[in-house]
Amino acid sequence: MQDLRDCFREHPIIASIRNDSDFKYALNSKVAA
C-alpha cells in the first residue's frame, strides 16, 4: 500500500492537482502539447 501511495505522490498529474499554480502549468502544458 505504501508503494501505491508513493506512486500517486510522485505522479506529475496528482502532484499538480495538489498545487494550484502547478495545476495551471500542467493544464497550459496539456493545451500546448
mmCIF file of C-alpha atoms in Angstrom:
data_model
loop_
_atom_site.group_PDB
_atom_site.id
_atom_site.type_symbol
_atom_site.label_atom_id
_atom_site.label_comp_id
_atom_site.label_asym_id
_atom_site.label_seq_id
_atom_site.Cartn_x
_atom_site.Cartn_y
_atom_site.Cartn_z
ATOM 1 C CA MET A 1 0.000 0.000 0.000
ATOM 2 C CA GLN A 2 2.873 2.355 0.755
ATOM 3 C CA ASP A 3 4.242 1.792 -2.752
ATOM 4 C CA LEU A 4 0.865 2.781 -4.203
ATOM 5 C CA ARG A 5 0.815 5.982 -2.161
ATOM 6 C CA ASP A 6 4.368 6.766 -3.266
ATOM 7 C CA CYS A 7 3.318 6.240 -6.870
ATOM 8 C CA PHE A 8 0.454 8.719 -6.555
ATOM 9 C CA ARG A 9 2.577 11.222 -4.633
ATOM 10 C CA GLU A 10 5.236 11.205 -7.353
ATOM 11 C CA HIS A 11 2.731 11.214 -10.219
ATOM 12 C CA PRO A 12 3.005 14.607 -12.028
ATOM 13 C CA ILE A 13 -0.747 14.980 -12.539
ATOM 14 C CA ILE A 14 -1.572 14.151 -8.920
ATOM 15 C CA ALA A 15 1.193 16.460 -7.705
ATOM 16 C CA SER A 16 -0.078 19.231 -9.974
ATOM 17 C CA ILE A 17 -3.612 18.964 -8.631
ATOM 18 C CA ARG A 18 -2.264 19.438 -5.097
ATOM 19 C CA ASN A 19 -0.806 22.829 -6.079
ATOM 20 C CA ASP A 20 -2.968 25.347 -7.914
ATOM 21 C CA SER A 21 -0.129 27.087 -9.763
ATOM 22 C CA ASP A 22 1.359 23.720 -10.733
ATOM 23 C CA PHE A 23 -2.102 22.622 -11.857
ATOM 24 C CA LYS A 24 -2.428 25.662 -14.119
ATOM 25 C CA TYR A 25 1.044 24.974 -15.522
ATOM 26 C CA ALA A 26 0.132 21.363 -16.248
ATOM 27 C CA LEU A 27 -3.124 22.491 -17.835
ATOM 28 C CA ASN A 28 -1.316 25.009 -20.039
ATOM 29 C CA SER A 29 1.259 22.385 -20.984
ATOM 30 C CA LYS A 30 -1.517 19.965 -21.928
ATOM 31 C CA VAL A 31 -3.147 22.617 -24.136
ATOM 32 C CA ALA A 32 0.178 23.484 -25.756
ATOM 33 C CA ALA A 33 1.056 19.844 -26.396
#
